[in-house]
Each structure stands twice: as structure tokens, then as C-alpha cells.
Coordinates of C-alpha atoms (C1' of nucleotides) in Angstrom, one line a residue:
Chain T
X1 CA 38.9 6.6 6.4
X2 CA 38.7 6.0 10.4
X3 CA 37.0 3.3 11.5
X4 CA 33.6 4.0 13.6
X5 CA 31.6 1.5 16.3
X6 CA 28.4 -0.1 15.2
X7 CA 26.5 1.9 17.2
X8 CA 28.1 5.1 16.2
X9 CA 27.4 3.7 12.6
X10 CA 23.7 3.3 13.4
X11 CA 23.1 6.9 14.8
X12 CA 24.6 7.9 12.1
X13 CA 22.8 6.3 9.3
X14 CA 19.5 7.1 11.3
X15 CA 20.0 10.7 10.9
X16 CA 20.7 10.5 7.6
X17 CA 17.4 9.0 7.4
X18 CA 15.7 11.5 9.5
X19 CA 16.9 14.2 8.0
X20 CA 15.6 13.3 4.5
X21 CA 12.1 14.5 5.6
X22 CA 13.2 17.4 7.9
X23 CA 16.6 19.0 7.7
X24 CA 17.1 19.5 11.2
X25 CA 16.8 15.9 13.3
X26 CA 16.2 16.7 17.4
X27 CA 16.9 14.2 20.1
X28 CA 13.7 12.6 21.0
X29 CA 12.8 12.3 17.3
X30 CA 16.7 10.3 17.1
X31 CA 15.7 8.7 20.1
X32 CA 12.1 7.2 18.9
X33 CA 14.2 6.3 15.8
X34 CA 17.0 4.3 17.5
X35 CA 14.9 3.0 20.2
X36 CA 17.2 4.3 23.1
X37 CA 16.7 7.2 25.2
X38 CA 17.3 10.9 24.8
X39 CA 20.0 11.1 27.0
X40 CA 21.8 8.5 25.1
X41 CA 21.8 10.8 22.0
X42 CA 22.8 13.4 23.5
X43 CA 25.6 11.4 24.8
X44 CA 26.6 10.4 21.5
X45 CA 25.9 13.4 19.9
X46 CA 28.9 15.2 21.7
X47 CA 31.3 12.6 20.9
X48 CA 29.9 12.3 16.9
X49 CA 30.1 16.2 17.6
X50 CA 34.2 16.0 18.3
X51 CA 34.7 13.6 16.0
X52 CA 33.3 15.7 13.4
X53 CA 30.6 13.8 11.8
X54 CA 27.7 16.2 12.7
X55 CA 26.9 19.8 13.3
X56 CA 25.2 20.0 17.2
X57 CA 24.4 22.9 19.4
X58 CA 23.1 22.2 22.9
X59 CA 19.5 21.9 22.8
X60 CA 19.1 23.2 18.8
X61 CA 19.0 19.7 17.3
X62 CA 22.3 18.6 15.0
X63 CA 22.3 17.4 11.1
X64 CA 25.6 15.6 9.4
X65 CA 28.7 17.3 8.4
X66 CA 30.1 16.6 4.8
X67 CA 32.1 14.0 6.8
X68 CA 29.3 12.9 8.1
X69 CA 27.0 12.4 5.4
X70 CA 30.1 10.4 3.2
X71 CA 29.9 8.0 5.9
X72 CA 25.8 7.6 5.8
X73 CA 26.3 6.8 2.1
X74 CA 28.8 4.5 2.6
X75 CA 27.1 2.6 5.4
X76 CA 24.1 3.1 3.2
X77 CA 25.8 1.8 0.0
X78 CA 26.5 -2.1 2.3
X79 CA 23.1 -1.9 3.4
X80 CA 21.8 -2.0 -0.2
X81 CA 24.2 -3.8 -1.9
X82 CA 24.0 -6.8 0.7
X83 CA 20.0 -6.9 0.7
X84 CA 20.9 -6.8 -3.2
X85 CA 22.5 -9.8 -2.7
X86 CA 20.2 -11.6 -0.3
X87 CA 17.5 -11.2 -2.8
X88 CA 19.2 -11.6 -5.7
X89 CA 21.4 -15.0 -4.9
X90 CA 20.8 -16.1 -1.5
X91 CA 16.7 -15.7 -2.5
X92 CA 15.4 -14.3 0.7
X93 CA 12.3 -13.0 0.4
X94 CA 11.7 -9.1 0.6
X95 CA 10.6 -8.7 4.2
X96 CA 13.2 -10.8 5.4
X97 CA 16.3 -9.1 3.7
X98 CA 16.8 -6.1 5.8
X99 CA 17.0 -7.4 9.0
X100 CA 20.4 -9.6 8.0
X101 CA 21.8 -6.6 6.1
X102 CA 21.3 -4.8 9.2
X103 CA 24.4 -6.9 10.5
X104 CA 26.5 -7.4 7.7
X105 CA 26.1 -4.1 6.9
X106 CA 28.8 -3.1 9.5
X107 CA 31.5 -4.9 8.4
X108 CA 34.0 -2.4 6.8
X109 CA 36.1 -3.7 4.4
X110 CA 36.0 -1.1 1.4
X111 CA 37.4 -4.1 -0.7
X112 CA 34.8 -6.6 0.5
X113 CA 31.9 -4.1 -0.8
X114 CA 33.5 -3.2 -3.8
X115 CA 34.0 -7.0 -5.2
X116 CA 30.8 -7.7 -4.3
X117 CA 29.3 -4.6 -6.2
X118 CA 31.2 -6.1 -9.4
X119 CA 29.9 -9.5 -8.1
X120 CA 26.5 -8.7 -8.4
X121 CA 27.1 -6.4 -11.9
X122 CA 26.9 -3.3 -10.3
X123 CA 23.3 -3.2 -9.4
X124 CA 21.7 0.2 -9.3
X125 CA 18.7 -0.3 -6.8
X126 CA 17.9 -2.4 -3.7
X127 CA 15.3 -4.8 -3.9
X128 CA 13.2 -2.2 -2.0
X129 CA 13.6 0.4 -4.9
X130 CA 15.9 2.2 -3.1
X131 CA 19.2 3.3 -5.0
X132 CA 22.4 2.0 -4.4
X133 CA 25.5 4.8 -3.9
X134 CA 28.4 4.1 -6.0
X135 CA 32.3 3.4 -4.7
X136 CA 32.5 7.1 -4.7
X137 CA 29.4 7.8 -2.5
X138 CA 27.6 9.0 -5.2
X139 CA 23.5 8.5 -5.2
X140 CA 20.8 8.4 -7.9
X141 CA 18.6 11.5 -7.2
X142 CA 15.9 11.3 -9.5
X143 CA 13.0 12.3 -7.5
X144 CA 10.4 9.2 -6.3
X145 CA 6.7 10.6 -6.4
X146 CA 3.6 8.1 -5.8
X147 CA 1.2 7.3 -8.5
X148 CA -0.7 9.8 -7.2
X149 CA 1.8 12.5 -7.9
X150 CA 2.7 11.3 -11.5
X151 CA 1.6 13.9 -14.0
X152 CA -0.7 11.9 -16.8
X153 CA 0.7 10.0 -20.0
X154 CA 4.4 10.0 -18.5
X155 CA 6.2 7.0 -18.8
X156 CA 7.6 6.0 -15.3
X157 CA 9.1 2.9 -13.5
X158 CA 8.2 1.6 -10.0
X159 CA 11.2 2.1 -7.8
X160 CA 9.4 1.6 -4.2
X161 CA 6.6 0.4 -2.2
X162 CA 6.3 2.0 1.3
X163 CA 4.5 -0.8 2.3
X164 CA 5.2 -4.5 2.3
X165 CA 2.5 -6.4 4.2
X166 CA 1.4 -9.8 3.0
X167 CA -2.0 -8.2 2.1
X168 CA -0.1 -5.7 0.2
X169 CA 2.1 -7.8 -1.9
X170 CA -0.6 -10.1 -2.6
X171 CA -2.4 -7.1 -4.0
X172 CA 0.6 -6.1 -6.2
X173 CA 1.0 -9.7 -7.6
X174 CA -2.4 -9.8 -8.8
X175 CA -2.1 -6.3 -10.5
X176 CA 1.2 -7.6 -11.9
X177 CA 3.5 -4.7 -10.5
X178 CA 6.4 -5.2 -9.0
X179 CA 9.9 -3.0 -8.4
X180 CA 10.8 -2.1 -12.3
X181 CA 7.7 -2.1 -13.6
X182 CA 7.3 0.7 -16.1
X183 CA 3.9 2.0 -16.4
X184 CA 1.6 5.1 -17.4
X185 CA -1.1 7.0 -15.7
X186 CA -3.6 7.4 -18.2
X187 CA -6.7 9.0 -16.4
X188 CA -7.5 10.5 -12.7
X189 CA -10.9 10.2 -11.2
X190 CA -11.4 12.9 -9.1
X191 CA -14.3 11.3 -7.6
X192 CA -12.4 9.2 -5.4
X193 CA -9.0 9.3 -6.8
X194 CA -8.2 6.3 -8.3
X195 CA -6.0 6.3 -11.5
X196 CA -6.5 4.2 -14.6
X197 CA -2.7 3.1 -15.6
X198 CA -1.7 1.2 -18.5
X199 CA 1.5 -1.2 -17.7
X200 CA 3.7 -1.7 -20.2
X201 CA 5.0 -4.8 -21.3
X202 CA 8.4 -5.1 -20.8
X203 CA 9.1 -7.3 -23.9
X204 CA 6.0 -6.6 -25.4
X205 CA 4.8 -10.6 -24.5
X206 CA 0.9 -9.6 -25.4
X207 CA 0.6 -6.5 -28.1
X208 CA -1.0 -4.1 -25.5
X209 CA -2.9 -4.9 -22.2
X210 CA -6.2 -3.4 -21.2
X211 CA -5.9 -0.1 -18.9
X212 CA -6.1 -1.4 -14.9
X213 CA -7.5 0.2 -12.0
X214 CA -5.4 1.4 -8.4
X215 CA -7.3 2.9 -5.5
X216 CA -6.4 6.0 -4.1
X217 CA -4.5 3.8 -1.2
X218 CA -2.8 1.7 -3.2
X219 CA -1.4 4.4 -5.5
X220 CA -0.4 6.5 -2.7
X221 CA 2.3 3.7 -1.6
X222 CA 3.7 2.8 -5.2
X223 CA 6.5 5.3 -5.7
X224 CA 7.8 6.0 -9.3
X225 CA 10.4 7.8 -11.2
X226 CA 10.8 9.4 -14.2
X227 CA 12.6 11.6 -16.9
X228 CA 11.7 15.5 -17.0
Chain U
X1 CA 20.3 -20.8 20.2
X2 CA 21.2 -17.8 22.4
X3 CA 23.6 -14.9 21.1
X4 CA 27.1 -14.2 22.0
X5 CA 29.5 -11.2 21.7
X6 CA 32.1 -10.8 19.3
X7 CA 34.4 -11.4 22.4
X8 CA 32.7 -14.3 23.5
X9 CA 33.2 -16.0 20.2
X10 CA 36.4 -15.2 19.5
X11 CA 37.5 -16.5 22.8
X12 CA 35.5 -19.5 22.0
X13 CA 36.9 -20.3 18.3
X14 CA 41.0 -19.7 19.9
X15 CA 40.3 -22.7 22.7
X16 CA 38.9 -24.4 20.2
X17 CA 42.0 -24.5 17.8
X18 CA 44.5 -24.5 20.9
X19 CA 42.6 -27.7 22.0
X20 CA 43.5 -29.2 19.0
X21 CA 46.9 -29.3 19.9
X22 CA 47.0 -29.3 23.6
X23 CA 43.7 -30.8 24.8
X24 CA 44.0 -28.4 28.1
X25 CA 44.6 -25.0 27.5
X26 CA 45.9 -22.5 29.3
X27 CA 45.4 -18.9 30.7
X28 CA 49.0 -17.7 28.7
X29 CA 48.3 -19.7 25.6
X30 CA 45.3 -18.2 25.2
X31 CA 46.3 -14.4 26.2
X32 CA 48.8 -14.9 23.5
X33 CA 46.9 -16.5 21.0
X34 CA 43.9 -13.6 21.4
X35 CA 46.8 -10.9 21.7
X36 CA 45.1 -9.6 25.4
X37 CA 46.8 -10.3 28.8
X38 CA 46.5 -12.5 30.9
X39 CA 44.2 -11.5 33.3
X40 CA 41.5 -10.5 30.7
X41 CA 41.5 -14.2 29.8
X42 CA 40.4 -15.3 33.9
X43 CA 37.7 -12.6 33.3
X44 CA 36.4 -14.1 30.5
X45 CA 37.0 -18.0 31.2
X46 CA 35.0 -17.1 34.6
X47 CA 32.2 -15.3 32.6
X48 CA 31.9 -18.5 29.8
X49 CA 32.0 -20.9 32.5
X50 CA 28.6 -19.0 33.8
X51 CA 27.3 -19.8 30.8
X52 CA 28.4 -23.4 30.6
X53 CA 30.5 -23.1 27.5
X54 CA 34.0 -24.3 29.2
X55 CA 35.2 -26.6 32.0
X56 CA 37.5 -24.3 34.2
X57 CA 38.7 -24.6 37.3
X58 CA 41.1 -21.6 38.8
X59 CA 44.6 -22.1 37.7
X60 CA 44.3 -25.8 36.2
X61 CA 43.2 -24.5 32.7
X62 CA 40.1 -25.4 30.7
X63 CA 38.5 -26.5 27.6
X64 CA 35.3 -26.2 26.0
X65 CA 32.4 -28.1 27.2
X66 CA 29.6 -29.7 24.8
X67 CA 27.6 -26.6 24.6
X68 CA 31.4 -24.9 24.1
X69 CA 32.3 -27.1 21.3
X70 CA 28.7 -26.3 19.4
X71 CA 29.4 -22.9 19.6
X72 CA 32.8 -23.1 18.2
X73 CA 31.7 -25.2 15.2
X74 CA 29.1 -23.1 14.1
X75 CA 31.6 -20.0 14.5
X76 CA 34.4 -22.3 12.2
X77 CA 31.4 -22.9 9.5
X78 CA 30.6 -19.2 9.1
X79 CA 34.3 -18.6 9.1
X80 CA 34.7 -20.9 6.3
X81 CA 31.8 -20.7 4.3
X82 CA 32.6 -17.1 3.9
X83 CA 36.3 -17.5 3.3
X84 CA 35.0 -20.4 0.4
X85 CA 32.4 -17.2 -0.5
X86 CA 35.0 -14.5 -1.1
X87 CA 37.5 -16.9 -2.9
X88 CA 35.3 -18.3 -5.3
X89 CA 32.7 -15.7 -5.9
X90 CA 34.6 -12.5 -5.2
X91 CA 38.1 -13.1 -6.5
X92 CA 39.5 -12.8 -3.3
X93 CA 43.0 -14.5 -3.2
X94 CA 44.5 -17.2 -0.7
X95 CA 45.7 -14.5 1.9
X96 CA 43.2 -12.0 1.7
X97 CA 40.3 -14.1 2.7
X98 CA 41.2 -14.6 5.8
X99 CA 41.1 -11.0 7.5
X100 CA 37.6 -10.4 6.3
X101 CA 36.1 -13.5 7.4
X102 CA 36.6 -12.6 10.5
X103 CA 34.6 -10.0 10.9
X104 CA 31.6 -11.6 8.4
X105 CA 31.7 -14.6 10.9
X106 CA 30.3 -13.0 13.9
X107 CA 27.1 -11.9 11.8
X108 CA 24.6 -14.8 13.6
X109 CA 21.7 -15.1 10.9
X110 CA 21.6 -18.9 11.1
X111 CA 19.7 -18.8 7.9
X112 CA 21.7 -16.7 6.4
X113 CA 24.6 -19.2 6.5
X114 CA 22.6 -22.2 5.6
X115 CA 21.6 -20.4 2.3
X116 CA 25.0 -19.4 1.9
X117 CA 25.7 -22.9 2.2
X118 CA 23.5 -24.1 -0.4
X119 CA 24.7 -21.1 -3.0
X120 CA 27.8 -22.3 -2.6
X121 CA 26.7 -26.1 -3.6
X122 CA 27.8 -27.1 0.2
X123 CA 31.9 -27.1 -0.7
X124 CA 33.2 -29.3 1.7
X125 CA 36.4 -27.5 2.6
X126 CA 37.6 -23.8 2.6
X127 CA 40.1 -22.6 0.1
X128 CA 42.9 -23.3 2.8
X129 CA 41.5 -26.9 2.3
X130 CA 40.1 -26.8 6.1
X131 CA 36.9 -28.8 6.2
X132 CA 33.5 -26.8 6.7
X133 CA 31.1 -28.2 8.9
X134 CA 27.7 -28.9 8.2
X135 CA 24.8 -27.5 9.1
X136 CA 24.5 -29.6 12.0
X137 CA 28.2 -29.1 13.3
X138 CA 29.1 -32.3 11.9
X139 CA 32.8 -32.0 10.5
X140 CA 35.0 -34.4 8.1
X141 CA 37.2 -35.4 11.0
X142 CA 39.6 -37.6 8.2
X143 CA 43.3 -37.0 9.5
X144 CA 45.8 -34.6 7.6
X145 CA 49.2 -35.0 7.7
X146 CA 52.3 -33.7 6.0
X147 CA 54.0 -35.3 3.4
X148 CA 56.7 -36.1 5.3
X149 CA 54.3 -38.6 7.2
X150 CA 52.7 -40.2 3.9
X151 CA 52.9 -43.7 3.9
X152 CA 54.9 -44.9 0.3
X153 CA 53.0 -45.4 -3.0
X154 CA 49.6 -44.0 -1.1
X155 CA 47.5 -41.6 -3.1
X156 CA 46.3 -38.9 -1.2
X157 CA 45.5 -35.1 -1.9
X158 CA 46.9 -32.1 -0.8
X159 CA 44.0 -30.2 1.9
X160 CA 46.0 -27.6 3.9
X161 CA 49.2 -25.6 3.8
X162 CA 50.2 -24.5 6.9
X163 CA 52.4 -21.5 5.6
X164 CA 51.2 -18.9 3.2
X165 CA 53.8 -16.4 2.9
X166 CA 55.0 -14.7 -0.4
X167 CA 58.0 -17.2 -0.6
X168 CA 56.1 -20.4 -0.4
X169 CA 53.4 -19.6 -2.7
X170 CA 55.8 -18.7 -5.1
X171 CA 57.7 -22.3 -4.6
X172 CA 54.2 -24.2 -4.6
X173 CA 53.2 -22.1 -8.0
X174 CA 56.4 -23.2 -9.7
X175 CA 56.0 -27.3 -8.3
X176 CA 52.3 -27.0 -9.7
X177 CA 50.9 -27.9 -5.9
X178 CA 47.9 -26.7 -4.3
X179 CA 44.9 -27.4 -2.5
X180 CA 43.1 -30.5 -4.3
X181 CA 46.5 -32.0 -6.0
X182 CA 46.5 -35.7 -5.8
X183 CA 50.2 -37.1 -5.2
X184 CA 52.2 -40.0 -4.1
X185 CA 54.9 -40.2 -2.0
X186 CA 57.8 -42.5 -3.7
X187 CA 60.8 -42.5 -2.0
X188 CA 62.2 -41.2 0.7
X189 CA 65.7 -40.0 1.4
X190 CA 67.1 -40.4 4.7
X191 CA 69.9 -38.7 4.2
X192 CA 68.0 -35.1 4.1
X193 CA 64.6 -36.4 4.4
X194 CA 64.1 -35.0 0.8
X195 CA 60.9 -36.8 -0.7
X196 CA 60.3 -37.6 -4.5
X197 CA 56.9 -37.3 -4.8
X198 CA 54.6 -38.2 -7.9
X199 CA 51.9 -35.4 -8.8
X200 CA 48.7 -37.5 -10.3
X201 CA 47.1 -35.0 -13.3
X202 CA 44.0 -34.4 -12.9
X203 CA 42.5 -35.3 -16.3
X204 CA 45.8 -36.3 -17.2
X205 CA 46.6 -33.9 -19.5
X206 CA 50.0 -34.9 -20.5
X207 CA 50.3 -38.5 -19.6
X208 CA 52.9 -39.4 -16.9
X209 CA 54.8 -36.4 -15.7
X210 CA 57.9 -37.1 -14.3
X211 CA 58.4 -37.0 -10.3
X212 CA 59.8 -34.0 -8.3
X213 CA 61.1 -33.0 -5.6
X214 CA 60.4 -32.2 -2.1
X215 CA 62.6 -30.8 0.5
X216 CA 62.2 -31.3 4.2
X217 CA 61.2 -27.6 5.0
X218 CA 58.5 -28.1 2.5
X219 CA 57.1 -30.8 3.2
X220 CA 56.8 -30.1 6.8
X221 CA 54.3 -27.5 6.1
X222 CA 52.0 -29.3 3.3
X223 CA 49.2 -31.5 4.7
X224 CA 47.1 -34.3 2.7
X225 CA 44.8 -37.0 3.1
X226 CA 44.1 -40.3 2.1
X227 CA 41.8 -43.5 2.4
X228 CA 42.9 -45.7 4.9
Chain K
dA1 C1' 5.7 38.4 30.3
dA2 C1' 5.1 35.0 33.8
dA3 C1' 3.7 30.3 34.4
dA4 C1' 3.2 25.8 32.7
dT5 C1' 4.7 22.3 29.7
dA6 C1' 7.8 19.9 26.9
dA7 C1' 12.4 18.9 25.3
dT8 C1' 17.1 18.4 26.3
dT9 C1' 21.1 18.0 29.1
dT10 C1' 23.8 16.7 33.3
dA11 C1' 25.0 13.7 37.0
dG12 C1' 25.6 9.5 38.7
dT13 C1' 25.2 4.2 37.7
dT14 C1' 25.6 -0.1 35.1
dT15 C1' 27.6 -3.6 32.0
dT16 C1' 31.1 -5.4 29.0
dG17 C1' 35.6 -6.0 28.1
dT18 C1' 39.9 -4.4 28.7
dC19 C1' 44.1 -3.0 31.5
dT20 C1' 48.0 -2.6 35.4
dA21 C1' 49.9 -3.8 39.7
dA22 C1' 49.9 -6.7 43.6
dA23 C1' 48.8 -11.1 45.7
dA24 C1' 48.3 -16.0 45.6
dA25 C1' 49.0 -20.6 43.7
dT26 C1' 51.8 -23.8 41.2
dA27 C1' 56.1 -25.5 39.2
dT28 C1' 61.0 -25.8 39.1
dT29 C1' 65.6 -25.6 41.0
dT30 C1' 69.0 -26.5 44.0
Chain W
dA1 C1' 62.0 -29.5 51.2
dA2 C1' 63.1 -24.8 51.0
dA3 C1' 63.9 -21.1 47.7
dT4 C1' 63.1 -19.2 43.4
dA5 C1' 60.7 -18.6 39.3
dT6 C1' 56.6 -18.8 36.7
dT7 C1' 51.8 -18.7 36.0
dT8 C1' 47.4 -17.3 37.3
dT9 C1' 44.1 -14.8 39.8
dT10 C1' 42.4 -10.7 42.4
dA11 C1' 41.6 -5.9 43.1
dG12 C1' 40.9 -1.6 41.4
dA13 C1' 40.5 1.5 37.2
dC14 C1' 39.0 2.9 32.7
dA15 C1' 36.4 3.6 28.3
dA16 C1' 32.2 2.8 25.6
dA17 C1' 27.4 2.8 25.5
dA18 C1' 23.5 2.5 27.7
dC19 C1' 20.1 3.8 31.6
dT20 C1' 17.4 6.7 35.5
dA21 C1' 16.4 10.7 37.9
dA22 C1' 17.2 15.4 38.5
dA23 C1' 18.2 19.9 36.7
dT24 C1' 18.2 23.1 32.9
dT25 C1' 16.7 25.4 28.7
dA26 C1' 13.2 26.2 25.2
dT27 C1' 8.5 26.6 23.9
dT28 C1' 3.6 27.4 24.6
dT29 C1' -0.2 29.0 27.0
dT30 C1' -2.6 32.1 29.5

DNA sequence: AAAATAATTTAGTTTTGTCTAAAAATATTT
DNA sequence: AAATATTTTTAGACAAAACTAAATTATTTT
């Protein structure tokens, strides 16, 4: 594996991002990402282009090649496994944690990120929610849907909040619900679309809590998973 | 604190350890040192005397100012603390450490290192037995020297080896020396300025092991302290 | 389908850090 | 102290990654 330039590593992992929601990523969307100009992109999209990471016609927009997207994972897999570690032993606090992996998450050393994956037991998800790729590149898939989305008396764990203000998190510590947090949705009130969810205790501390209440807003930025 | 470049700081880090030597450094030394020629050096000696971080005057050499020798401490702390990091928390061996550091050093999170700091338990010296300095660039100045320059019947403890190949680890493995050892010089032998050396057991395990010995070669290239 | 608008690319600069080759300053020899 | 050798600096170029302004292509409107 070649070794590629921070900021070829950035545009890279951006249109990974990017192309999550939409398939094909254009230039000013790249651009708005990144914070740079279009004619930087397309600047870098030409050399990306030669260097084989992306697919990119003149003026059509451009999505990652297999090469490509092995290298988004892999830049993805630091990312996560360093704000793993932030989190987990250095105890930054959430908010804080993904500007410092931002750095560290362009030093290259396979064997640095590997020892510390084993360091930190091989942690499966960032402290974000979002899932860590293995050595191979290999990424958990099971689809995230908001509470919202979660059909009823299915047993689900929180794996994301899209939002992280203080108000936020101050919300979710009330409610008690945090990343891991395995919970049901019992009952939704198509009045105004909040859900009644029962949380379940994780080693059953109290026999069985009392069903709580989430607002349409709030359920709409707690993200879940679980088995079909 | 403002930010430097990778550049900047490397520069920075190779006066500072040239210095140590010299005092004055100079443009070849330094080309050498940084494997770049020459003239790249003036460029950059005219560009970090802009910003105050060397004394230099055209063709008389230059060292690193106050500001210069900040800079370079903090650089040497990240260096270390990591190297300590990937030795003791990610199996890293002796030579391998090294490399990687490098690059984890120029990641600037001042926090980041200061809670690195205090996961570690603030060690006080590297795993090459080089002293970390402290958060506030404060660093245990307490002379090394090699054996060979031991005063008699002096405990001291073995904090640096200046060689690291394949061949000398294998010798020190087999003499039971390394980084932390307590010893005492007790004679030495004009002749071939062989020592016989006394290694103090750490919990003494058996009770009085019997002394060994040192050849010249060797103990030109291990370093110790001691009280004064 | 032509005109207007929006998106994208090209052309030409800039900055950072490097290089080579030539010139200038310093150090060493004789 | 003059000649020679060495070291250092200057001058001019280049590559990476960004930018601005102008030109080109695509899309939408009328």
C-alpha cells in the first residue's frame, strides 16, 4: 500500500462520506465539505483520478474506485479507533475527541493501528456509535434507523446521536440513554409522534423500569440498530 | 502557542540535539543530520530566524534561541511520551518505537499530550532511558556518562545505550543489562580498559551475583547516572 | 430551442519546501 | 599573504496544494 498526502487523505475520506447519502459526490458539494474551493477539487480530483482512487469525468461528478474506497476504510478505521482511545483511556469528553483524531488519524503505520486495536480489545464502535472497520477493511453494516423508524416491540441498541450539543446530552443523561443502551419502542402516538420506550436494564439492577417518553425531535436524532 | 510545520519542527528538534554536542551548529551538520542539502538548510534557518526561533547570522552558524529551545522541548516530550506509549502499552520493542514516534510527534494537541502524560503515570524517561520533559519543558538535566567514565565503587543506573543494533542487544541480553540496571564500577584495567563491573539485583533475588565483565567497545556506548 | 443561470474547469499566481548550479565568503595551505 | 579548498549563500526552478478570475459546459427557464 502507497503512501498518500494528508490532504489527498482528507478528500478522500470526505467523499466517502458524501457519498453515503448520494452515490454520486459533485464538486461544489466536495468543496462545501472540505472548506476549499471548487477549483481546488477539481485540481485534486485529476490527480486522485491518475492515481486511481476515484472514478471522474469532466463535469459529471466522480465516486471512489475499489482502491479508493479500501483506503476511506482504512483512514476511517484510525479515525475511530483513536477517538476510541481518547474516550476510552485518555477520557476526553465526546465533543472533544474528533478534532485530535482528525490529526493522528493521518499517521500511517499499519502496525501502529493494529497494536492499538488489540490494545484497546478490539473495540467494535466509536464513542460516536459509529463502527469501527477491521484490519481487513471490513465494516459492520447493520442498518442505523432513528427511533422514529424502529418498528414496535423490537429490541434495539443505541449506536448514534446525530447531535451532541450540551442541551442535548443533558437531555439524554436525564433519560438515562447513552451509546449501548438497548431499548424497545412500545407505543407511537400519532398525535404528535412521540414514542413511549421501555429501556432495558442492562444487568437487570431494578426488576423493570416504568415505560419513558421521547419527543418526536429527540427520537429523530437517536439512531438504533437491530436484528431482522 | 502558535503552530509550526512538520518541517519546521523537525529542523528545530536536529539543532537541538546537534547543539548538544557542538553548541554552534552548522549549515553542513545540519543538511546531513536532516538528510537535505545544504542550501535548503539557509532557506529554512532564514525563515526560523523570521520567526525568532534561532540566532543566525549568514555563514557563522546558529542555534536555537529561548523561544527555539521551548519549541524543541515540547517536540522531545511528544517524541518521548509516545515512544514510552508504544513500548509499554503497545508491545512495541526497543527499535521499533522510534520510527513511529516520529510521525505521532508532530500531532500539536497540547492536551492531548498532557493526558497522555498522566495515563502513562508521568514516566520520567523514554524506553531508551532519555528523560521526558515535563509539562512545562522542565527536563532532568542529571549528567549521563558511560561506564567507562564511572567513578569506582559509585552506584549508578544504566539510562541510555547509545547503540541498538542486533549485535548489541544480543550481548546486553546475555550480561542481563538494560535500561534501569543499578551497577558499580569495580576495577578498572588499564591494560585494555576492560571494566569489572558489579550488577546490583533489583530485589535481590539471588543474593550477591558475582561481577562481570565489560569490554572497552561496550562500555563506550552504555550511559548511567548517579548521585553526586 | 434559445437565453439565462448555475456548475465546473482552465489559466495563471502564491506559498512552502525542496533542488541544482553558480557565486561569494571563510578557512586552510603553502 | 597569496593560492587553494571548503563551506555557505544566492539565484532560478520545480512540485504540491491552494487561490482568483475568466472561460467553458451543463442545466433550467422561458
Amino acid at each position: 500500500m502507497l503512501n498518500y498526502s494528508t490532504s489527498e487523505e482528507n478528500y478522500i475520506k470526505a467523499i466517502f462520506h458524501l457519498q453515503q447519502a448520494d452515490g454520486n459526490v459533485t464538486t461544489n458539494e466536495l468543496a462545501a465539505e472540505l472548506k476549499t474551493k471548487p477549483a481546488s477539487v477539481t485540481d485534486m480530483m485529476k490527480k486522485l483520478k491518475t492515481k486511481k482512487l476515484v472514478h471522474y469525468r469532466a463535469y459529471h461528478g466522480f465516486r471512489l474506485s475499489a482502491d479508493g474506497t479500501k483506503l476511506a476504510l482504512i483512514i476511517i478505521r484510525r479515525h475511530r479507533l483513536w477517538e476510541f482511545f481518547l474516550a476510552e483511556k485518555l477520557k476526553f469528553s465526546w465533543e472533544e475527541v474528533h478534532a485530535v483524531a482528525e490529526d493522528l488519524e493521518h499517521v500511517s503505520s499499519k502496525k501502529l493501528i493494529d497494536k492499538l486495536d488489540e490494545f484497546l480489545s478490539f473495540p467494535r464502535f466509536d464513542p460516536h456509535g459509529d463502527p469501527i472497520p477491521d484490519s481487513n477493511g471490513k465494516i459492520e453494516t447493520s442498518k442505523q434507523v432513528c427511533l422514529q423508524d424502529l418498528p414496535l416491540n423490537k429490541l434495539a441498541m443505541v449506536s448514534h446521536v446525530s447531535d451532541q450539543s450540551k442541551e442535548m446530552l443533558e437531555l439524554l443523561g436525564h433519560k438515562k440513554i447513552g451509546i449501548g443502551t438497548k431499548l424497545e419502542v412500545k407505543r407511537k402516538f400519532n398525535f404528535d409522534n412521540s414514542l413511549e420506550i421501555k429501556i432495558r436494564q442492562p444487568r437487570r439492577t431494578s426488576p423493570d423500569q416504568p415505560p419513558i417518553n421521547i419527543s418526536e425531535q429527540l427520537s429523530n436524532n437517536i439512531f438504533a440498530k437491530y436484528d431482522e
